[in-house]
Amino acid sequence: MADLDQMKTDLLARIDAAAAPDAIEAIRVETLGKQGSVTALLKTLGGMSPEERQVEGPRINGLREAVAGAIATRKAMVEAAALDARLAGERLDMTLPVDAPLGGTIHPVSQVMDELAEIFADLGFAVATGPEIEDDWHNFTALNIPASHPARAMHDTFYMADNHVGDGNRDSASAAGGERGSPSDGGFAAGEPRKMLLRTHTSPVQIRTMLQQKPPIRIIAPGRTYRSDSDATHTPMFHQVEGLVIDKGITLGHLKWTLETFLKAFFERDDIVLRLRPSYFPFTEPSAEVDVGYTLEKGKRVIGGSGGGWMEVLGSGMVHPKVIAACGLDPDEWQGFAFGCGIDRLAMLKYGMDDLRAFFDGDIRWLKHYGFSGLDVPTLSGGVGA
């Protein structure tokens, strides 16, 4: 008994005095290894009588457990002290650029969406979203495009094969979002089927926002849209951003200033020149196409100035009174403007891409060339196109 107690005291003292991982490991091998002293004592249990084993077994196992526990505790303490010393002696310059991972980049569309959100947030706009599978009322009818309207021919729409059964003037998405409900002449009777489709523009988000929120309203609605079209400048799925302002006393002057401020910030040039041309959209009146001036530099069009000509970038106009009324608002009290453009096209103009189809090919070489580092977060102070 005295020998085991003394052995335990000596070993625990040696472990407590060990100041390096190598020293602790040496004690472990010396005591608990295959040829270790404590292991040798455990081997003697096989040659003892049952009575002796009953007495000596707990004592020897207790020694083994005490030594193993002390080694684990001391090892953790020494490693923690070494790490603390290393952290105290090392310094990291947070101002140095960080090497971004080589494997991934931010897609130009995602980058431009972040740029748009940053610019319009500074102008007091919120970002609104809506479902990509829409019903006919939100996508067309509420936007002053009834079933017989020729403007529907402007959209090559993807319709769902099966109709959705309505539950009165409020569909399930509207009810979940707390919409006030469509007026009786634009809603659906209970149990009446409705056409479901892939939204052809993000304008339905404007309708849902006006149904859910009380004016004043200032939103942008970026997202995916779908039309049956495909060539170098069109794809079946593409991205749009639309803006909406609803308030009292809104005029075309507010629209022009907003677009001019946005384009100057987006293209990061002060010589942006706009031209508004009369146009037609069913959901705005008056309507205007927005052209931006460009100059020619080394045979390429560069946004800014007007010496090279004009390029169409946006569609816009004052929100049609019928659209305001369809959302349960009084058009004599509330006015507004709306605008929309393709996010993919904005990316092409700003970053020099000439084929829209490459945006969706998933070619890693294209993504590495045109993609952005995860650290290139757009900020107005640092430049949205950092």
PDB file of C-alpha atoms in Angstrom, residues 98-301:
ATOM      1  CA  VAL A  98      -6.905  39.337 -47.993  1.00  0.00           C
ATOM      2  CA  ASP A  99      -6.372  36.729 -50.654  1.00  0.00           C
ATOM      3  CA  ALA A 100      -9.847  35.582 -51.685  1.00  0.00           C
ATOM      4  CA  PRO A 101     -10.370  31.856 -52.284  1.00  0.00           C
ATOM      5  CA  LEU A 102      -9.509  30.804 -55.806  1.00  0.00           C
ATOM      6  CA  GLY A 103     -12.488  28.494 -56.181  1.00  0.00           C
ATOM      7  CA  GLY A 104     -15.453  30.871 -56.158  1.00  0.00           C
ATOM      8  CA  THR A 105     -16.538  34.326 -57.279  1.00  0.00           C
ATOM      9  CA  ILE A 106     -19.632  36.500 -57.013  1.00  0.00           C
ATOM     10  CA  HIS A 107     -21.707  36.366 -60.208  1.00  0.00           C
ATOM     11  CA  PRO A 108     -22.020  39.753 -61.972  1.00  0.00           C
ATOM     12  CA  VAL A 109     -25.829  39.619 -61.617  1.00  0.00           C
ATOM     13  CA  SER A 110     -25.553  39.156 -57.852  1.00  0.00           C
ATOM     14  CA  GLN A 111     -22.995  41.955 -57.706  1.00  0.00           C
ATOM     15  CA  VAL A 112     -25.236  44.361 -59.623  1.00  0.00           C
ATOM     16  CA  MET A 113     -28.203  43.473 -57.396  1.00  0.00           C
ATOM     17  CA  ASP A 114     -26.104  44.431 -54.369  1.00  0.00           C
ATOM     18  CA  GLU A 115     -25.081  47.659 -56.104  1.00  0.00           C
ATOM     19  CA  LEU A 116     -28.717  48.533 -56.827  1.00  0.00           C
ATOM     20  CA  ALA A 117     -29.750  47.844 -53.237  1.00  0.00           C
ATOM     21  CA  GLU A 118     -26.929  50.042 -51.927  1.00  0.00           C
ATOM     22  CA  ILE A 119     -27.747  52.952 -54.234  1.00  0.00           C
ATOM     23  CA  PHE A 120     -31.492  52.949 -53.694  1.00  0.00           C
ATOM     24  CA  ALA A 121     -31.194  52.399 -49.955  1.00  0.00           C
ATOM     25  CA  ASP A 122     -29.367  55.723 -49.853  1.00  0.00           C
ATOM     26  CA  LEU A 123     -32.380  57.261 -51.635  1.00  0.00           C
ATOM     27  CA  GLY A 124     -34.793  55.880 -49.059  1.00  0.00           C
ATOM     28  CA  PHE A 125     -36.030  52.841 -51.002  1.00  0.00           C
ATOM     29  CA  ALA A 126     -36.697  49.428 -49.474  1.00  0.00           C
ATOM     30  CA  VAL A 127     -36.220  46.105 -51.291  1.00  0.00           C
ATOM     31  CA  ALA A 128     -39.446  44.150 -51.915  1.00  0.00           C
ATOM     32  CA  THR A 129     -39.882  40.600 -53.192  1.00  0.00           C
ATOM     33  CA  GLY A 130     -42.738  38.452 -54.446  1.00  0.00           C
ATOM     34  CA  PRO A 131     -43.498  34.971 -55.815  1.00  0.00           C
ATOM     35  CA  GLU A 132     -42.084  33.929 -59.160  1.00  0.00           C
ATOM     36  CA  ILE A 133     -45.168  31.790 -59.863  1.00  0.00           C
ATOM     37  CA  GLU A 134     -47.933  34.368 -60.171  1.00  0.00           C
ATOM     38  CA  ASP A 135     -51.606  34.447 -61.012  1.00  0.00           C
ATOM     39  CA  ASP A 136     -53.024  36.184 -64.034  1.00  0.00           C
ATOM     40  CA  TRP A 137     -54.601  38.983 -61.991  1.00  0.00           C
ATOM     41  CA  HIS A 138     -51.402  40.195 -60.311  1.00  0.00           C
ATOM     42  CA  ASN A 139     -49.252  39.768 -63.416  1.00  0.00           C
ATOM     43  CA  PHE A 140     -51.617  41.327 -65.965  1.00  0.00           C
ATOM     44  CA  THR A 141     -55.106  42.441 -64.967  1.00  0.00           C
ATOM     45  CA  ALA A 142     -54.173  44.613 -61.978  1.00  0.00           C
ATOM     46  CA  LEU A 143     -51.564  46.284 -64.188  1.00  0.00           C
ATOM     47  CA  ASN A 144     -54.241  47.479 -66.621  1.00  0.00           C
ATOM     48  CA  ILE A 145     -53.674  44.561 -69.008  1.00  0.00           C
ATOM     49  CA  PRO A 146     -57.051  42.795 -69.179  1.00  0.00           C
ATOM     50  CA  ALA A 147     -57.595  39.515 -71.027  1.00  0.00           C
ATOM     51  CA  SER A 148     -58.439  41.208 -74.334  1.00  0.00           C
ATOM     52  CA  HIS A 149     -55.674  43.788 -74.133  1.00  0.00           C
ATOM     53  CA  PRO A 150     -53.244  43.653 -77.096  1.00  0.00           C
ATOM     54  CA  ALA A 151     -50.342  44.366 -74.750  1.00  0.00           C
ATOM     55  CA  ARG A 152     -50.448  40.730 -73.631  1.00  0.00           C
ATOM     56  CA  ALA A 153     -49.037  39.856 -77.023  1.00  0.00           C
ATOM     57  CA  MET A 154     -45.889  41.748 -75.957  1.00  0.00           C
ATOM     58  CA  HIS A 155     -45.131  38.990 -73.463  1.00  0.00           C
ATOM     59  CA  ASP A 156     -44.379  35.397 -74.453  1.00  0.00           C
ATOM     60  CA  THR A 157     -45.696  33.917 -71.248  1.00  0.00           C
ATOM     61  CA  PHE A 158     -45.039  30.528 -69.650  1.00  0.00           C
ATOM     62  CA  TYR A 159     -48.439  29.375 -68.362  1.00  0.00           C
ATOM     63  CA  MET A 160     -48.928  26.567 -65.861  1.00  0.00           C
ATOM     64  CA  ALA A 161     -50.659  23.442 -67.149  1.00  0.00           C
ATOM     65  CA  ASP A 162     -53.137  23.311 -64.248  1.00  0.00           C
ATOM     66  CA  ASN A 163     -55.232  26.192 -62.985  1.00  0.00           C
ATOM     67  CA  HIS A 164     -55.285  27.145 -59.311  1.00  0.00           C
ATOM     68  CA  VAL A 165     -58.624  27.346 -57.539  1.00  0.00           C
ATOM     69  CA  GLY A 166     -59.212  30.730 -55.921  1.00  0.00           C
ATOM     70  CA  ASP A 167     -60.732  31.373 -52.511  1.00  0.00           C
ATOM     71  CA  GLY A 168     -62.609  34.554 -53.254  1.00  0.00           C
ATOM     72  CA  ASN A 169     -60.917  37.913 -53.769  1.00  0.00           C
ATOM     73  CA  ARG A 170     -57.855  36.883 -51.756  1.00  0.00           C
ATOM     74  CA  ASP A 171     -55.528  34.163 -52.928  1.00  0.00           C
ATOM     75  CA  SER A 172     -53.504  32.131 -50.436  1.00  0.00           C
ATOM     76  CA  ALA A 173     -50.368  34.207 -50.971  1.00  0.00           C
ATOM     77  CA  SER A 174     -52.312  37.417 -50.501  1.00  0.00           C
ATOM     78  CA  ALA A 175     -53.993  36.192 -47.361  1.00  0.00           C
ATOM     79  CA  ALA A 176     -50.679  35.106 -45.867  1.00  0.00           C
ATOM     80  CA  GLY A 177     -49.161  38.478 -46.658  1.00  0.00           C
ATOM     81  CA  GLY A 178     -52.077  40.423 -45.226  1.00  0.00           C
ATOM     82  CA  GLU A 179     -53.264  42.029 -48.474  1.00  0.00           C
ATOM     83  CA  ARG A 180     -56.439  44.054 -48.309  1.00  0.00           C
ATOM     84  CA  GLY A 181     -57.838  41.955 -51.182  1.00  0.00           C
ATOM     85  CA  SER A 182     -58.485  42.799 -54.807  1.00  0.00           C
ATOM     86  CA  PRO A 183     -61.539  44.854 -55.754  1.00  0.00           C
ATOM     87  CA  SER A 184     -64.550  42.803 -56.721  1.00  0.00           C
ATOM     88  CA  ASP A 185     -64.194  43.554 -60.435  1.00  0.00           C
ATOM     89  CA  GLY A 186     -60.602  42.295 -60.467  1.00  0.00           C
ATOM     90  CA  GLY A 187     -60.740  39.449 -57.964  1.00  0.00           C
ATOM     91  CA  PHE A 188     -61.871  35.860 -58.263  1.00  0.00           C
ATOM     92  CA  ALA A 189     -65.062  34.315 -57.002  1.00  0.00           C
ATOM     93  CA  ALA A 190     -64.660  31.549 -54.459  1.00  0.00           C
ATOM     94  CA  GLY A 191     -63.770  28.294 -56.188  1.00  0.00           C
ATOM     95  CA  GLU A 192     -63.113  30.009 -59.510  1.00  0.00           C
ATOM     96  CA  PRO A 193     -60.006  28.698 -61.317  1.00  0.00           C
ATOM     97  CA  ARG A 194     -57.348  31.174 -62.294  1.00  0.00           C
ATOM     98  CA  LYS A 195     -54.453  31.058 -64.695  1.00  0.00           C
ATOM     99  CA  MET A 196     -51.068  30.578 -63.041  1.00  0.00           C
ATOM    100  CA  LEU A 197     -47.863  31.540 -64.813  1.00  0.00           C
ATOM    101  CA  LEU A 198     -44.196  32.342 -64.432  1.00  0.00           C
ATOM    102  CA  ARG A 199     -44.146  36.084 -63.914  1.00  0.00           C
ATOM    103  CA  THR A 200     -43.137  38.026 -67.013  1.00  0.00           C
ATOM    104  CA  HIS A 201     -41.883  41.030 -65.031  1.00  0.00           C
ATOM    105  CA  THR A 202     -41.437  42.064 -61.400  1.00  0.00           C
ATOM    106  CA  SER A 203     -44.355  44.520 -61.639  1.00  0.00           C
ATOM    107  CA  PRO A 204     -46.642  42.151 -59.665  1.00  0.00           C
ATOM    108  CA  VAL A 205     -44.471  42.968 -56.652  1.00  0.00           C
ATOM    109  CA  GLN A 206     -45.620  46.578 -57.020  1.00  0.00           C
ATOM    110  CA  ILE A 207     -49.256  45.426 -56.886  1.00  0.00           C
ATOM    111  CA  ARG A 208     -48.674  43.243 -53.838  1.00  0.00           C
ATOM    112  CA  THR A 209     -46.831  46.054 -52.087  1.00  0.00           C
ATOM    113  CA  MET A 210     -49.621  48.565 -52.706  1.00  0.00           C
ATOM    114  CA  LEU A 211     -52.152  46.021 -51.411  1.00  0.00           C
ATOM    115  CA  GLN A 212     -50.128  45.299 -48.283  1.00  0.00           C
ATOM    116  CA  GLN A 213     -48.747  48.719 -47.334  1.00  0.00           C
ATOM    117  CA  LYS A 214     -50.215  52.138 -46.889  1.00  0.00           C
ATOM    118  CA  PRO A 215     -48.550  55.001 -48.792  1.00  0.00           C
ATOM    119  CA  PRO A 216     -46.091  56.597 -48.932  1.00  0.00           C
ATOM    120  CA  ILE A 217     -44.259  53.743 -50.685  1.00  0.00           C
ATOM    121  CA  ARG A 218     -40.705  53.666 -52.004  1.00  0.00           C
ATOM    122  CA  ILE A 219     -39.475  50.254 -53.142  1.00  0.00           C
ATOM    123  CA  ILE A 220     -37.340  48.483 -55.677  1.00  0.00           C
ATOM    124  CA  ALA A 221     -38.232  44.937 -56.703  1.00  0.00           C
ATOM    125  CA  PRO A 222     -35.303  42.955 -58.133  1.00  0.00           C
ATOM    126  CA  GLY A 223     -35.704  39.327 -59.147  1.00  0.00           C
ATOM    127  CA  ARG A 224     -36.042  36.628 -61.769  1.00  0.00           C
ATOM    128  CA  THR A 225     -38.559  36.903 -64.597  1.00  0.00           C
ATOM    129  CA  TYR A 226     -39.483  34.538 -67.429  1.00  0.00           C
ATOM    130  CA  ARG A 227     -40.396  34.864 -71.101  1.00  0.00           C
ATOM    131  CA  SER A 228     -40.198  32.466 -74.026  1.00  0.00           C
ATOM    132  CA  ASP A 229     -37.305  34.076 -75.868  1.00  0.00           C
ATOM    133  CA  SER A 230     -33.656  33.199 -76.446  1.00  0.00           C
ATOM    134  CA  ASP A 231     -30.833  34.856 -78.393  1.00  0.00           C
ATOM    135  CA  ALA A 232     -27.647  36.828 -77.704  1.00  0.00           C
ATOM    136  CA  THR A 233     -29.570  39.513 -75.804  1.00  0.00           C
ATOM    137  CA  HIS A 234     -32.562  37.490 -74.506  1.00  0.00           C
ATOM    138  CA  THR A 235     -32.880  34.371 -72.354  1.00  0.00           C
ATOM    139  CA  PRO A 236     -35.968  32.489 -71.111  1.00  0.00           C
ATOM    140  CA  MET A 237     -35.047  33.475 -67.557  1.00  0.00           C
ATOM    141  CA  PHE A 238     -33.576  36.888 -66.874  1.00  0.00           C
ATOM    142  CA  HIS A 239     -33.414  39.448 -64.082  1.00  0.00           C
ATOM    143  CA  GLN A 240     -35.277  42.708 -63.730  1.00  0.00           C
ATOM    144  CA  VAL A 241     -35.448  45.489 -61.214  1.00  0.00           C
ATOM    145  CA  GLU A 242     -38.467  47.740 -60.955  1.00  0.00           C
ATOM    146  CA  GLY A 243     -38.948  50.793 -58.812  1.00  0.00           C
ATOM    147  CA  LEU A 244     -42.127  52.261 -57.415  1.00  0.00           C
ATOM    148  CA  VAL A 245     -42.902  55.490 -55.598  1.00  0.00           C
ATOM    149  CA  ILE A 246     -46.422  56.273 -54.360  1.00  0.00           C
ATOM    150  CA  ASP A 247     -47.002  59.536 -52.515  1.00  0.00           C
ATOM    151  CA  LYS A 248     -48.827  62.831 -52.779  1.00  0.00           C
ATOM    152  CA  GLY A 249     -47.730  65.399 -55.345  1.00  0.00           C
ATOM    153  CA  ILE A 250     -45.381  63.121 -57.306  1.00  0.00           C
ATOM    154  CA  THR A 251     -44.411  64.412 -60.777  1.00  0.00           C
ATOM    155  CA  LEU A 252     -42.274  63.435 -63.764  1.00  0.00           C
ATOM    156  CA  GLY A 253     -39.608  65.737 -62.356  1.00  0.00           C
ATOM    157  CA  HIS A 254     -39.212  63.438 -59.357  1.00  0.00           C
ATOM    158  CA  LEU A 255     -38.889  60.471 -61.711  1.00  0.00           C
ATOM    159  CA  LYS A 256     -36.197  62.107 -63.853  1.00  0.00           C
ATOM    160  CA  TRP A 257     -34.156  63.212 -60.828  1.00  0.00           C
ATOM    161  CA  THR A 258     -34.337  59.732 -59.284  1.00  0.00           C
ATOM    162  CA  LEU A 259     -33.191  58.012 -62.470  1.00  0.00           C
ATOM    163  CA  GLU A 260     -30.434  60.517 -63.097  1.00  0.00           C
ATOM    164  CA  THR A 261     -29.137  60.142 -59.531  1.00  0.00           C
ATOM    165  CA  PHE A 262     -29.285  56.352 -59.793  1.00  0.00           C
ATOM    166  CA  LEU A 263     -27.440  56.160 -63.130  1.00  0.00           C
ATOM    167  CA  LYS A 264     -24.707  58.551 -62.003  1.00  0.00           C
ATOM    168  CA  ALA A 265     -24.081  56.420 -58.916  1.00  0.00           C
ATOM    169  CA  PHE A 266     -24.287  53.113 -60.796  1.00  0.00           C
ATOM    170  CA  PHE A 267     -21.943  54.026 -63.660  1.00  0.00           C
ATOM    171  CA  GLU A 268     -19.839  56.186 -61.307  1.00  0.00           C
ATOM    172  CA  ARG A 269     -19.767  59.150 -63.681  1.00  0.00           C
ATOM    173  CA  ASP A 270     -20.996  62.701 -63.251  1.00  0.00           C
ATOM    174  CA  ASP A 271     -21.444  63.347 -66.994  1.00  0.00           C
ATOM    175  CA  ILE A 272     -24.521  61.128 -67.328  1.00  0.00           C
ATOM    176  CA  VAL A 273     -27.061  62.713 -69.701  1.00  0.00           C
ATOM    177  CA  LEU A 274     -30.648  61.436 -69.915  1.00  0.00           C
ATOM    178  CA  ARG A 275     -33.246  61.718 -72.642  1.00  0.00           C
ATOM    179  CA  LEU A 276     -36.899  60.783 -72.077  1.00  0.00           C
ATOM    180  CA  ARG A 277     -38.828  59.652 -75.157  1.00  0.00           C
ATOM    181  CA  PRO A 278     -42.615  59.235 -75.191  1.00  0.00           C
ATOM    182  CA  SER A 279     -43.571  55.572 -75.185  1.00  0.00           C
ATOM    183  CA  TYR A 280     -46.380  53.218 -74.183  1.00  0.00           C
ATOM    184  CA  PHE A 281     -46.793  50.865 -71.234  1.00  0.00           C
ATOM    185  CA  PRO A 282     -50.262  49.775 -70.103  1.00  0.00           C
ATOM    186  CA  PHE A 283     -49.492  50.405 -66.428  1.00  0.00           C
ATOM    187  CA  THR A 284     -48.090  53.961 -66.749  1.00  0.00           C
ATOM    188  CA  GLU A 285     -49.475  57.144 -68.238  1.00  0.00           C
ATOM    189  CA  PRO A 286     -47.621  59.087 -69.496  1.00  0.00           C
ATOM    190  CA  SER A 287     -44.882  56.573 -70.315  1.00  0.00           C
ATOM    191  CA  ALA A 288     -41.299  57.244 -71.336  1.00  0.00           C
ATOM    192  CA  GLU A 289     -38.292  55.299 -72.558  1.00  0.00           C
ATOM    193  CA  VAL A 290     -35.109  56.526 -70.909  1.00  0.00           C
ATOM    194  CA  ASP A 291     -32.008  56.869 -73.065  1.00  0.00           C
ATOM    195  CA  VAL A 292     -28.549  57.548 -71.711  1.00  0.00           C
ATOM    196  CA  GLY A 293     -25.836  59.284 -73.700  1.00  0.00           C
ATOM    197  CA  TYR A 294     -22.619  57.490 -74.580  1.00  0.00           C
ATOM    198  CA  THR A 295     -19.245  58.311 -76.072  1.00  0.00           C
ATOM    199  CA  LEU A 296     -16.976  56.200 -78.245  1.00  0.00           C
ATOM    200  CA  GLU A 297     -13.641  55.189 -76.742  1.00  0.00           C
ATOM    201  CA  LYS A 298     -11.402  52.917 -78.827  1.00  0.00           C
ATOM    202  CA  GLY A 299     -14.406  51.929 -80.891  1.00  0.00           C
ATOM    203  CA  LYS A 300     -16.488  50.891 -77.867  1.00  0.00           C
ATOM    204  CA  ARG A 301     -19.545  52.555 -76.393  1.00  0.00           C
TER     205      ARG A 301
END
